Amino acid sequence: MFKKSLPTFILLFFIILVNLVILHRYVVGPDFVPPNDQNPKLPPYHAPYYGLSLVRPKEKKFTSHVLEDYLSSLKSKMKDKDLYVLLQNCLPNTLDTTVEWFNENENDPRTFLITGDIPAMWIRDSSNQIAPYMRFINEDKRLRDLVFGVIQVQASYLNYDPYANAFLRPWYAPKKEGEKRGSTTDHVVPAYNPDIVWESKYELDSIGHFFQLSNDYMEATGDIKRVVTSKDWLEAIPRIFQVLENQMQNTWGSTATSFPFQTSSQRHDPEPVRLDQGYRFQRWTDRPTETLGEYGIGGITKSCGLVRSAFRPSDDATTFPYLIPSNAQLSVQLIRLSEFIETFLKEIEIEFHAQQQQQQQQQQQQFILKNAKELGNKISKAIYEHGIVEHAVFGKVFAFEVDCYGSQLMMDDANIPSLLSLPVIGFISKNDSIYRNTREMILSEWNPWYFQGTFGKGIGGPHTGQEMVWPMSLLIQIQTSMDEFEIRELIDLLKRMAKKTGNLMCESFHVNQPEKYTRSWFSWANGLAGTTILQIIQDYPHLA
């Protein structure tokens, strides 16, 4: 009896198995790529101890008791004492060392952050320096004002010159003795005042980071009104959109575009730079990445829905000006911004008798909503049309830069936004097959700026040159990894590196001789390290 029923049983089992396979296919989805690098048989984790030292300054520029209490609460929870020391050194580093001026007027807070060892405020750096504190600002009003003060100062800078990337102490801040001036030898269009601008390298991610910080603040606090009714913020946005529109046109035959809203101020603000002559940059240098060719124009592009960037987040000149990571960041943040403004406008529709000033603000907000949504979607579509390449080894991958004439640059740089950071900036899931292919490519010898040595391996870039890896890339590698073994190795490398470089993050270190490193005081990287360690505590608590 049993022998006769066996074939039927096997057939039934086979039918069930086939249906399970089909069900898995449709439930999980065809685009899902399971991580193929996970090892379920990892040995128990015992963190090596290197004896990192606490190096926080005795005199701190700014103190958040909420942050200090949080750090203290982790002392008994974290088993990796080196990682805990690194968190204590890195997470508060911006507050400890870089708050050069804070106007504590709650109605108009203003914050000037230097980047570290350079006495200037980069739009990109300051956004990343202050971002780690978003999780604490609802419990600390003074910290919340400090963060909003960064947005306010950035807005006033970008209203003055939306092409510039780094600025000096704001003109409305109290003067400080011995202040330096910005570059007076660069030949730049539009011309700027070197008492205001430190450097005018047009980097698209400066604009993307300004929007990102604004969006992150609105998301963290729920206070959309404070941002979108800020006078400086509203005045800066039309000039930013004017730059974006101009930088989307063909290089040859392009004409400058203007936008309707004009700036006005009760302060004695400097006259904003002119935007009707486009952008050019020339510097006398023996490094081609420090200047732009074609009489300051840079690479030649064809209009295709992407936005040019003359320089990268590393401050190096682009080869092909459509920098895909920066366009990806901008697309995400423009769409987010449009959603916040749309929410705000719906909330104020109940106010039927708005004053004239409020009506003008609403017109400006409607203008921003329309342009942000349209432009964000347009850029995203263009990335998928022009920024994906069929690689001979890795299949479909994202290019680093394109010109929309058919040329692509296949590489990645450590600075953010990067191809490696695409999931971190919210453009794509780290499960996405194109991203997984791209990640595999850029973390290999196929990326000319990926270096491997006796001490470590990782991504660097032209800014610091051969065999110099940036800790920033290792931190983003952790945040985008789905492989615990990879994360363990990276944590160990970062701790060993910090032991050699002053118990903090540096800008870059040599893969064979880590005692050779650049910039021991680099606040952006320290903030990123703090954020990454907090993510490890959340996602892999047994590694912390």
Short mmCIF file of N, CA and C in Angstrom, two decimals, residues 404-483:
data_model
loop_
_atom_site.label_atom_id
_atom_site.label_comp_id
_atom_site.label_asym_id
_atom_site.label_seq_id
_atom_site.Cartn_x
_atom_site.Cartn_y
_atom_site.Cartn_z
N CYS A 404 26.33 63.94 -21.34
CA CYS A 404 25.14 63.81 -22.19
C CYS A 404 25.47 63.98 -23.68
N TYR A 405 26.75 63.90 -24.01
CA TYR A 405 27.17 63.71 -25.40
C TYR A 405 27.54 62.24 -25.63
N GLY A 406 27.51 61.45 -24.56
CA GLY A 406 27.86 60.04 -24.66
C GLY A 406 29.07 59.63 -23.85
N SER A 407 29.73 60.58 -23.20
CA SER A 407 30.92 60.27 -22.41
C SER A 407 30.53 60.01 -20.95
N GLN A 408 31.23 59.04 -20.33
CA GLN A 408 31.00 58.73 -18.92
C GLN A 408 32.33 58.54 -18.21
N LEU A 409 32.37 58.89 -16.94
CA LEU A 409 33.54 58.64 -16.10
C LEU A 409 33.16 57.60 -15.07
N MET A 410 33.90 56.49 -15.06
CA MET A 410 33.60 55.37 -14.17
C MET A 410 34.57 55.38 -12.99
N MET A 411 34.12 55.85 -11.84
CA MET A 411 34.94 55.93 -10.63
C MET A 411 34.03 56.30 -9.48
N ASP A 412 34.60 56.44 -8.30
CA ASP A 412 33.89 57.06 -7.19
C ASP A 412 34.92 57.77 -6.32
N ASP A 413 34.48 58.80 -5.63
CA ASP A 413 35.30 59.60 -4.73
C ASP A 413 34.74 59.43 -3.33
N ALA A 414 35.60 59.59 -2.33
CA ALA A 414 35.19 59.36 -0.95
C ALA A 414 34.17 60.38 -0.45
N ASN A 415 34.21 61.60 -0.98
CA ASN A 415 33.38 62.66 -0.44
C ASN A 415 31.91 62.46 -0.78
N ILE A 416 31.05 63.00 0.06
CA ILE A 416 29.61 62.78 -0.03
C ILE A 416 28.93 64.05 -0.56
N PRO A 417 28.02 63.90 -1.52
CA PRO A 417 27.46 62.66 -2.05
C PRO A 417 28.40 61.94 -3.00
N SER A 418 28.36 60.63 -2.91
CA SER A 418 29.17 59.74 -3.75
C SER A 418 28.25 58.65 -4.28
N LEU A 419 28.76 57.85 -5.19
CA LEU A 419 27.97 56.70 -5.64
C LEU A 419 27.74 55.73 -4.49
N LEU A 420 28.76 55.55 -3.66
CA LEU A 420 28.63 54.65 -2.52
C LEU A 420 27.52 55.11 -1.57
N SER A 421 27.31 56.41 -1.47
CA SER A 421 26.35 56.97 -0.51
C SER A 421 24.93 57.09 -1.05
N LEU A 422 24.65 56.62 -2.26
CA LEU A 422 23.31 56.81 -2.85
C LEU A 422 22.17 56.36 -1.94
N PRO A 423 22.28 55.22 -1.24
CA PRO A 423 21.19 54.87 -0.32
C PRO A 423 21.13 55.79 0.90
N VAL A 424 22.27 56.26 1.36
CA VAL A 424 22.32 57.13 2.54
C VAL A 424 21.64 58.46 2.25
N ILE A 425 21.80 58.98 1.05
CA ILE A 425 21.16 60.26 0.70
C ILE A 425 19.72 60.08 0.27
N GLY A 426 19.23 58.83 0.28
CA GLY A 426 17.81 58.58 0.03
C GLY A 426 17.42 58.40 -1.41
N PHE A 427 18.40 58.25 -2.31
CA PHE A 427 18.06 58.15 -3.73
C PHE A 427 17.61 56.75 -4.13
N ILE A 428 18.15 55.73 -3.47
CA ILE A 428 17.90 54.35 -3.91
C ILE A 428 18.07 53.41 -2.71
N SER A 429 17.44 52.25 -2.79
CA SER A 429 17.59 51.25 -1.73
C SER A 429 18.93 50.54 -1.89
N LYS A 430 19.54 50.18 -0.76
CA LYS A 430 20.80 49.43 -0.86
C LYS A 430 20.58 48.00 -1.33
N ASN A 431 19.32 47.57 -1.45
CA ASN A 431 18.99 46.26 -2.04
C ASN A 431 18.91 46.32 -3.57
N ASP A 432 18.83 47.53 -4.12
CA ASP A 432 18.62 47.67 -5.56
C ASP A 432 19.76 47.02 -6.34
N SER A 433 19.41 46.31 -7.40
CA SER A 433 20.41 45.54 -8.15
C SER A 433 21.44 46.44 -8.82
N ILE A 434 21.01 47.59 -9.35
CA ILE A 434 21.97 48.50 -10.00
C ILE A 434 22.92 49.07 -8.95
N TYR A 435 22.38 49.40 -7.78
CA TYR A 435 23.26 49.90 -6.73
C TYR A 435 24.24 48.82 -6.27
N ARG A 436 23.75 47.59 -6.10
CA ARG A 436 24.65 46.52 -5.65
C ARG A 436 25.79 46.30 -6.66
N ASN A 437 25.45 46.36 -7.94
CA ASN A 437 26.49 46.25 -8.97
C ASN A 437 27.48 47.40 -8.87
N THR A 438 26.94 48.60 -8.68
CA THR A 438 27.79 49.79 -8.58
C THR A 438 28.70 49.70 -7.37
N ARG A 439 28.15 49.29 -6.26
CA ARG A 439 28.93 49.19 -5.01
C ARG A 439 30.07 48.18 -5.17
N GLU A 440 29.77 47.07 -5.80
CA GLU A 440 30.80 46.06 -6.02
C GLU A 440 31.92 46.61 -6.91
N MET A 441 31.54 47.39 -7.92
CA MET A 441 32.52 47.96 -8.83
C MET A 441 33.43 48.97 -8.14
N ILE A 442 32.84 49.89 -7.37
CA ILE A 442 33.65 50.98 -6.80
C ILE A 442 34.47 50.53 -5.60
N LEU A 443 34.13 49.38 -5.02
CA LEU A 443 34.94 48.82 -3.94
C LEU A 443 35.88 47.74 -4.49
N SER A 444 36.43 48.02 -5.65
CA SER A 444 37.32 47.07 -6.30
C SER A 444 38.37 47.83 -7.10
N GLU A 445 39.26 47.09 -7.71
CA GLU A 445 40.31 47.68 -8.53
C GLU A 445 39.77 48.36 -9.78
N TRP A 446 38.48 48.17 -10.07
CA TRP A 446 37.87 48.85 -11.22
C TRP A 446 37.60 50.32 -10.93
N ASN A 447 37.68 50.72 -9.68
CA ASN A 447 37.62 52.13 -9.30
C ASN A 447 39.06 52.63 -9.16
N PRO A 448 39.51 53.55 -10.00
CA PRO A 448 40.91 53.99 -9.94
C PRO A 448 41.29 54.66 -8.63
N TRP A 449 40.32 55.03 -7.81
CA TRP A 449 40.61 55.69 -6.53
C TRP A 449 40.30 54.78 -5.34
N TYR A 450 40.29 53.47 -5.59
CA TYR A 450 40.20 52.49 -4.52
C TYR A 450 41.58 51.93 -4.27
N PHE A 451 42.04 52.02 -3.03
CA PHE A 451 43.41 51.60 -2.71
C PHE A 451 43.41 50.52 -1.63
N GLN A 452 44.36 49.61 -1.76
CA GLN A 452 44.50 48.52 -0.80
C GLN A 452 45.96 48.39 -0.42
N GLY A 453 46.23 48.32 0.91
CA GLY A 453 47.61 48.22 1.38
C GLY A 453 47.73 47.29 2.55
N THR A 454 48.87 47.35 3.23
CA THR A 454 49.13 46.44 4.35
C THR A 454 48.35 46.83 5.60
N PHE A 455 47.96 48.13 5.71
CA PHE A 455 47.24 48.59 6.89
C PHE A 455 45.74 48.60 6.67
N GLY A 456 45.30 48.96 5.47
CA GLY A 456 43.87 49.08 5.23
C GLY A 456 43.55 49.22 3.76
N LYS A 457 42.27 49.39 3.47
CA LYS A 457 41.81 49.56 2.10
C LYS A 457 40.54 50.40 2.11
N GLY A 458 40.30 51.07 1.00
CA GLY A 458 39.10 51.89 0.90
C GLY A 458 39.22 52.89 -0.23
N ILE A 459 38.25 53.79 -0.30
CA ILE A 459 38.17 54.77 -1.38
C ILE A 459 38.80 56.09 -0.95
N GLY A 460 39.58 56.67 -1.84
CA GLY A 460 40.15 58.00 -1.63
C GLY A 460 39.66 58.94 -2.70
N GLY A 461 40.60 59.65 -3.35
CA GLY A 461 40.21 60.56 -4.42
C GLY A 461 41.37 61.42 -4.85
N PRO A 462 41.20 62.18 -5.93
CA PRO A 462 42.29 63.02 -6.45
C PRO A 462 42.76 64.09 -5.47
N HIS A 463 41.90 64.49 -4.53
CA HIS A 463 42.24 65.60 -3.66
C HIS A 463 43.47 65.32 -2.80
N THR A 464 43.61 64.08 -2.33
CA THR A 464 44.78 63.73 -1.52
C THR A 464 45.67 62.70 -2.22
N GLY A 465 45.22 62.15 -3.34
CA GLY A 465 46.11 61.39 -4.20
C GLY A 465 46.25 59.91 -3.90
N GLN A 466 47.27 59.35 -4.50
CA GLN A 466 47.50 57.91 -4.51
C GLN A 466 47.70 57.34 -3.11
N GLU A 467 47.06 56.19 -2.88
CA GLU A 467 47.21 55.38 -1.66
C GLU A 467 46.72 56.07 -0.40
N MET A 468 45.94 57.14 -0.55
CA MET A 468 45.36 57.83 0.60
C MET A 468 43.86 57.54 0.65
N VAL A 469 43.44 56.85 1.70
CA VAL A 469 42.04 56.47 1.89
C VAL A 469 41.38 57.44 2.87
N TRP A 470 40.14 57.81 2.59
CA TRP A 470 39.39 58.71 3.47
C TRP A 470 38.53 57.90 4.44
N PRO A 471 38.65 58.11 5.76
CA PRO A 471 37.76 57.45 6.71
C PRO A 471 36.28 57.65 6.38
N MET A 472 35.98 58.80 5.76
CA MET A 472 34.60 59.07 5.37
C MET A 472 34.03 57.96 4.49
N SER A 473 34.83 57.45 3.58
CA SER A 473 34.35 56.38 2.69
C SER A 473 34.13 55.09 3.47
N LEU A 474 34.96 54.83 4.48
CA LEU A 474 34.80 53.63 5.30
C LEU A 474 33.52 53.71 6.12
N LEU A 475 33.19 54.89 6.60
CA LEU A 475 31.97 55.09 7.38
C LEU A 475 30.73 54.88 6.52
N ILE A 476 30.77 55.40 5.29
CA ILE A 476 29.65 55.18 4.37
C ILE A 476 29.58 53.71 3.95
N GLN A 477 30.72 53.07 3.84
CA GLN A 477 30.74 51.64 3.52
C GLN A 477 30.02 50.84 4.61
N ILE A 478 30.22 51.23 5.87
CA ILE A 478 29.49 50.58 6.97
C ILE A 478 28.00 50.82 6.83
N GLN A 479 27.61 52.06 6.57
CA GLN A 479 26.19 52.41 6.51
C GLN A 479 25.46 51.74 5.36
N THR A 480 26.19 51.32 4.33
CA THR A 480 25.54 50.70 3.16
C THR A 480 25.78 49.20 3.08
N SER A 481 26.46 48.65 4.07
CA SER A 481 26.78 47.22 4.04
C SER A 481 25.62 46.37 4.53
N MET A 482 25.50 45.17 3.96
CA MET A 482 24.56 44.17 4.45
C MET A 482 25.31 42.93 4.93
N ASP A 483 26.60 43.09 5.17
CA ASP A 483 27.48 41.98 5.52
C ASP A 483 28.13 42.30 6.87
#
